[in-house]
Coordinates of C-alpha atoms in Angstrom, one line a residue:
M29 CA 38.2 33.7 -9.0
I30 CA 35.4 35.8 -7.4
E31 CA 32.6 37.4 -9.2
P32 CA 32.2 39.9 -10.7
R33 CA 35.8 39.7 -12.0
G34 CA 37.7 42.9 -11.4
R35 CA 40.0 44.7 -9.1
R36 CA 38.9 45.6 -5.6
L37 CA 40.3 48.1 -3.1
G38 CA 40.7 47.3 0.5
V39 CA 40.5 50.1 3.0
D40 CA 41.7 50.4 6.6
V41 CA 40.3 53.6 8.0
G42 CA 41.8 55.3 11.0
S43 CA 41.3 58.7 12.6
V44 CA 44.6 60.1 11.1
R45 CA 45.4 57.9 8.1
V46 CA 43.6 55.5 5.7
G47 CA 45.5 52.5 4.3
V48 CA 44.6 51.3 0.8
A49 CA 45.3 48.0 -0.8
L50 CA 44.5 46.6 -4.3
C51 CA 44.0 43.2 -5.7
D52 CA 44.5 41.6 -9.1
P53 CA 41.5 41.3 -11.5
D54 CA 41.0 37.7 -10.6
G55 CA 40.8 38.5 -6.9
L56 CA 43.7 36.2 -5.8
V57 CA 46.3 38.5 -4.2
A58 CA 46.0 41.8 -2.3
T59 CA 49.0 44.2 -2.4
P60 CA 49.6 47.5 -0.6
L61 CA 48.7 50.6 -2.7
E62 CA 49.0 53.8 -0.6
T63 CA 48.3 55.6 2.6
V64 CA 46.3 58.8 2.5
P65 CA 45.5 61.4 5.1
R66 CA 42.0 60.9 6.7
E67 CA 41.0 64.4 5.7
G68 CA 39.8 64.0 2.1
A69 CA 40.3 60.2 2.0
A70 CA 36.9 59.5 0.5
R71 CA 37.7 61.7 -2.5
R72 CA 41.1 59.9 -2.9
V73 CA 39.6 56.5 -2.7
A74 CA 37.1 57.5 -5.4
E75 CA 40.1 58.6 -7.6
L76 CA 41.8 55.3 -6.9
V77 CA 38.6 53.3 -7.8
A78 CA 38.5 55.2 -11.2
E79 CA 42.2 54.9 -11.8
H80 CA 42.3 51.1 -11.2
L81 CA 38.8 50.4 -12.6
A82 CA 37.8 48.8 -9.3
V83 CA 34.5 47.0 -9.1
E84 CA 34.2 47.1 -5.3
V85 CA 35.6 48.6 -2.2
V86 CA 36.1 46.5 0.9
L87 CA 36.1 48.5 4.1
G88 CA 37.4 47.1 7.3
L89 CA 34.8 47.0 10.1
P90 CA 36.6 46.9 13.5
R91 CA 34.8 44.8 16.1
T92 CA 35.8 43.8 19.6
L93 CA 37.0 40.3 20.2
A94 CA 33.5 39.5 21.4
G95 CA 32.2 40.6 18.0
R96 CA 30.6 43.8 19.2
E97 CA 30.8 47.2 17.5
G98 CA 32.1 50.1 19.4
P99 CA 33.3 53.7 18.5
A100 CA 35.8 52.5 15.9
A101 CA 33.0 50.6 14.1
E102 CA 30.8 53.6 14.2
A103 CA 33.6 55.7 12.6
A104 CA 34.0 53.0 9.9
Q105 CA 30.2 53.1 9.2
A106 CA 30.4 56.9 8.9
F107 CA 33.3 56.6 6.4
R108 CA 31.3 54.1 4.5
A109 CA 28.6 56.7 4.1
E110 CA 31.2 59.2 2.9
L111 CA 32.4 56.6 0.3
E112 CA 29.0 55.8 -0.9
A113 CA 28.3 59.5 -1.5
V114 CA 31.2 59.7 -4.0
L115 CA 31.3 56.1 -5.5
T116 CA 29.3 54.3 -8.0
V117 CA 30.7 50.9 -7.0
P118 CA 29.5 48.9 -3.9
V119 CA 31.2 49.4 -0.5
V120 CA 31.2 46.2 1.5
L121 CA 32.2 45.8 5.2
H122 CA 34.5 43.0 6.3
D123 CA 35.5 42.1 9.8
E124 CA 38.9 43.5 10.5
R125 CA 39.5 42.2 14.0
L126 CA 43.3 42.2 14.8
T127 CA 44.4 43.2 11.4
T128 CA 46.5 46.2 12.7
V129 CA 48.0 44.1 15.4
V130 CA 49.0 41.4 12.9
A131 CA 50.3 44.0 10.4
T132 CA 52.4 45.6 13.2
Q133 CA 53.9 42.2 14.2
Q134 CA 54.7 41.3 10.6
L135 CA 56.5 44.6 10.0
R136 CA 58.4 44.7 13.4
G137 CA 62.0 45.5 12.7
R138 CA 61.6 45.9 9.0
V139 CA 60.4 49.5 8.8
K140 CA 61.5 52.2 11.2
G141 CA 60.4 55.7 12.2
R142 CA 57.8 57.8 10.5
K143 CA 57.3 55.4 7.6
Q144 CA 56.2 52.6 9.9
R145 CA 52.7 53.9 10.6
A146 CA 51.9 54.5 7.0
V147 CA 53.2 51.0 6.0
I148 CA 51.2 49.4 8.9
D149 CA 48.0 51.1 7.6
Q150 CA 48.7 49.7 4.1
A151 CA 49.5 46.2 5.6
A152 CA 46.2 46.3 7.5
A153 CA 44.4 47.2 4.4
V154 CA 46.0 44.2 2.7
A155 CA 45.0 41.9 5.5
I156 CA 41.3 43.2 5.3
L157 CA 41.2 42.7 1.5
Q158 CA 43.0 39.3 1.5
G159 CA 40.7 38.1 4.2
Y160 CA 37.7 39.1 2.2
L161 CA 39.1 37.5 -1.0
D162 CA 39.8 34.3 0.8
T163 CA 36.3 34.0 2.1
R164 CA 34.8 34.6 -1.4
R165 CA 36.7 31.8 -3.2

């Protein structure tokens, strides 16, 4: 169990959509929650924090394989600022290298068409949150 006890939201921010995942109160298992449009996403994440009584938001920080931060990381930092303006819980950054690639490979052949992108965003959010939880135990 990680401290403080409570649910956490994992967030994978993209330019079009934001994937959101949720963990159990003991911080053991992350599960997909929803995908929201990028426009207005900070407000929706704040609603989800309140609805699920989350104690923390874990935001994916995309880095290159060399560990550098590029334009995607700058976009994540900007989204972090948006979240911090509407949240009363901490927003922590967690390295999300390759989470979208892994999520896409895991879902290959299972989900088709338009639903695939939304599901991939949720799966990436699960990978971000689960990675964070695993490092905190």
